[in-house]
Amino acid sequence: GSNYNISLIIDVSGSMAGNNITVAKEAYKFVAEQFSQHNGIINLSIVTFNSTAQLGKSYTDFSADPNNLADLEAYIDSLVAGGQTAYAPAFEEATDWFETQPTAGFENRTVFMSDGVQNNPAPAPAAFDALVAVSPTVHAVGMTGVNASYLEPYGTNDNVQIVNNAEDLIIE
């Protein structure tokens, strides 16, 4: 199979509380399970954000160690929604991670999942451009009820995927 560096970005701001964070967590666990069966190399990170961002987990060759899936699922289950929303720190954190990954023979992809509105929208476009420079494919994924126009500028395929349940998340 092909080799990938993949960053999963998840909004954990207060507006994600309730059903949105539950669906987002289930969706990322769903794709993590698929990644664990991939027959190429997937270097994987998960970045969480509200008003700030953090690299929650990073794995080299995710499918090589069967414990990685359970570890990532436990981390995802531990996420709690709270705080405000700012995209730029998440894009910067993912960009920094991509810059530490191998490039030869790898395709870089990002999945950005949010319910939409930023509290401070100003700095995100520059941070997004920097992310696209290292990860040309960015999938923008919105939660049920999101105004897709908020997320459209932050996906590279001009198409916001709306996720109503875990199985809706498809990463090509």
XYZ file of C-alpha atoms in Angstrom:
172
model
C 0.000 0.000 0.000
C 0.888 3.655 -0.164
C 2.708 5.488 2.614
C 1.125 8.458 4.352
C 1.751 11.081 6.995
C -1.702 11.916 8.355
C -2.698 14.540 10.889
C -6.151 14.312 12.424
C -7.220 17.693 13.794
C -10.192 17.763 16.174
C -12.065 20.730 17.583
C -12.524 20.302 21.354
C -13.969 23.779 21.985
C -17.062 24.275 24.139
C -19.431 24.392 21.181
C -18.486 20.791 20.393
C -19.925 19.579 23.725
C -22.597 16.898 23.601
C -23.409 15.056 20.402
C -20.765 16.766 18.239
C -17.768 15.686 20.319
C -19.242 12.186 20.650
C -19.673 11.827 16.890
C -16.247 13.351 16.180
C -14.552 10.932 18.581
C -16.378 7.945 17.107
C -15.500 9.074 13.570
C -11.786 9.370 14.365
C -11.806 5.984 16.113
C -13.515 4.562 13.010
C -10.754 5.828 10.689
C -8.029 4.858 13.179
C -9.290 1.284 12.975
C -8.958 1.439 9.182
C -5.458 2.916 9.490
C -4.438 0.076 11.819
C -5.105 -2.391 8.977
C -3.315 -0.384 6.275
C -0.618 -2.392 4.473
C 1.677 0.585 3.949
C 3.198 2.945 6.482
C 1.018 5.553 8.155
C 2.712 8.036 10.440
C -0.161 9.502 12.400
C -0.781 12.475 14.648
C -3.819 13.823 16.413
C -4.002 17.535 17.159
C -6.654 18.919 19.487
C -7.647 22.554 19.613
C -9.848 25.126 21.259
C -8.265 28.572 21.755
C -4.878 26.806 21.778
C -3.701 23.551 20.207
C -1.654 20.586 21.242
C -0.137 17.570 19.582
C -2.046 14.945 21.517
C -0.429 11.831 20.067
C 2.090 10.953 17.376
C 2.810 7.494 15.993
C 5.476 6.232 13.621
C 4.159 3.398 11.420
C 0.807 3.276 13.223
C -0.179 -0.207 12.014
C 3.151 -1.833 13.003
C 2.288 -1.992 16.715
C -1.092 -3.503 17.584
C -1.113 -1.517 20.850
C -1.234 1.785 18.961
C -4.917 1.487 18.101
C -5.992 0.913 21.714
C -3.694 3.723 22.863
C -5.143 6.183 20.350
C -8.719 5.123 21.084
C -8.147 5.657 24.828
C -6.712 9.105 24.118
C -9.657 10.016 21.874
C -12.109 8.783 24.524
C -10.426 11.075 27.083
C -11.089 14.265 25.104
C -13.417 16.797 26.715
C -14.981 19.845 25.055
C -14.349 23.301 26.515
C -12.973 26.733 25.706
C -13.112 28.965 22.661
C -12.340 28.213 19.015
C -9.275 29.292 17.035
C -8.135 27.371 13.953
C -4.678 28.876 13.486
C -2.980 27.152 16.457
C -4.219 23.771 15.195
C -2.911 24.396 11.678
C 0.439 25.522 13.126
C 0.718 22.437 15.350
C -0.033 20.100 12.425
C 2.435 21.963 10.180
C 5.159 21.593 12.813
C 4.458 17.846 13.023
C 4.549 17.365 9.233
C 7.921 19.098 9.123
C 9.362 16.298 11.322
C 8.058 13.464 9.108
C 9.767 11.627 6.215
C 8.846 12.992 2.794
C 10.310 10.631 0.193
C 7.617 8.124 -0.779
C 5.010 9.622 1.569
C 1.829 11.541 0.852
C 0.781 14.100 3.465
C -2.888 14.447 4.356
C -4.828 16.344 6.995
C -8.358 15.871 8.280
C -9.734 19.000 9.957
C -12.909 18.444 11.970
C -14.875 21.285 13.547
C -18.395 22.550 14.141
C -17.582 25.846 12.535
C -17.387 29.303 13.986
C -14.091 30.704 15.249
C -14.015 33.192 18.090
C -10.954 34.809 16.501
C -10.947 34.178 12.739
C -8.254 36.640 11.688
C -4.979 34.662 11.672
C -6.186 31.328 10.279
C -5.696 31.857 6.509
C -1.920 32.342 6.790
C -1.625 29.343 9.109
C -3.775 27.295 6.721
C -1.581 28.263 3.755
C 1.490 27.103 5.695
C -0.242 23.782 6.406
C -1.188 23.298 2.742
C 2.451 23.915 1.812
C 3.390 20.723 3.696
C 0.067 18.843 3.441
C -1.480 19.557 0.020
C -4.592 17.536 0.862
C -6.759 18.893 3.674
C -10.214 17.397 4.198
C -12.577 19.830 5.934
C -15.148 17.928 7.957
C -18.116 19.600 9.625
C -20.428 18.334 12.301
C -24.217 18.059 11.918
C -25.816 21.469 11.523
C -22.581 23.293 10.682
C -22.668 26.228 8.293
C -20.339 24.701 5.691
C -19.270 28.143 4.471
C -17.259 28.570 7.697
C -15.153 25.523 6.859
C -14.916 25.753 3.055
C -11.816 28.009 3.122
C -10.024 25.336 5.194
C -10.320 22.370 2.856
C -8.336 21.876 -0.329
C -11.129 20.275 -2.336
C -13.751 23.049 -1.856
C -16.073 20.473 -0.376
C -16.962 20.218 3.296
C -17.902 16.713 4.315
C -20.702 16.692 6.893
C -20.512 13.952 9.494
C -23.741 12.880 11.208
C -22.347 9.603 12.511
C -18.968 7.857 12.579
C -19.386 5.914 9.350
C -19.948 9.168 7.436
C -16.251 10.045 7.657
C -14.568 8.889 4.458
C -10.929 9.705 3.838
C -9.861 8.999 0.283
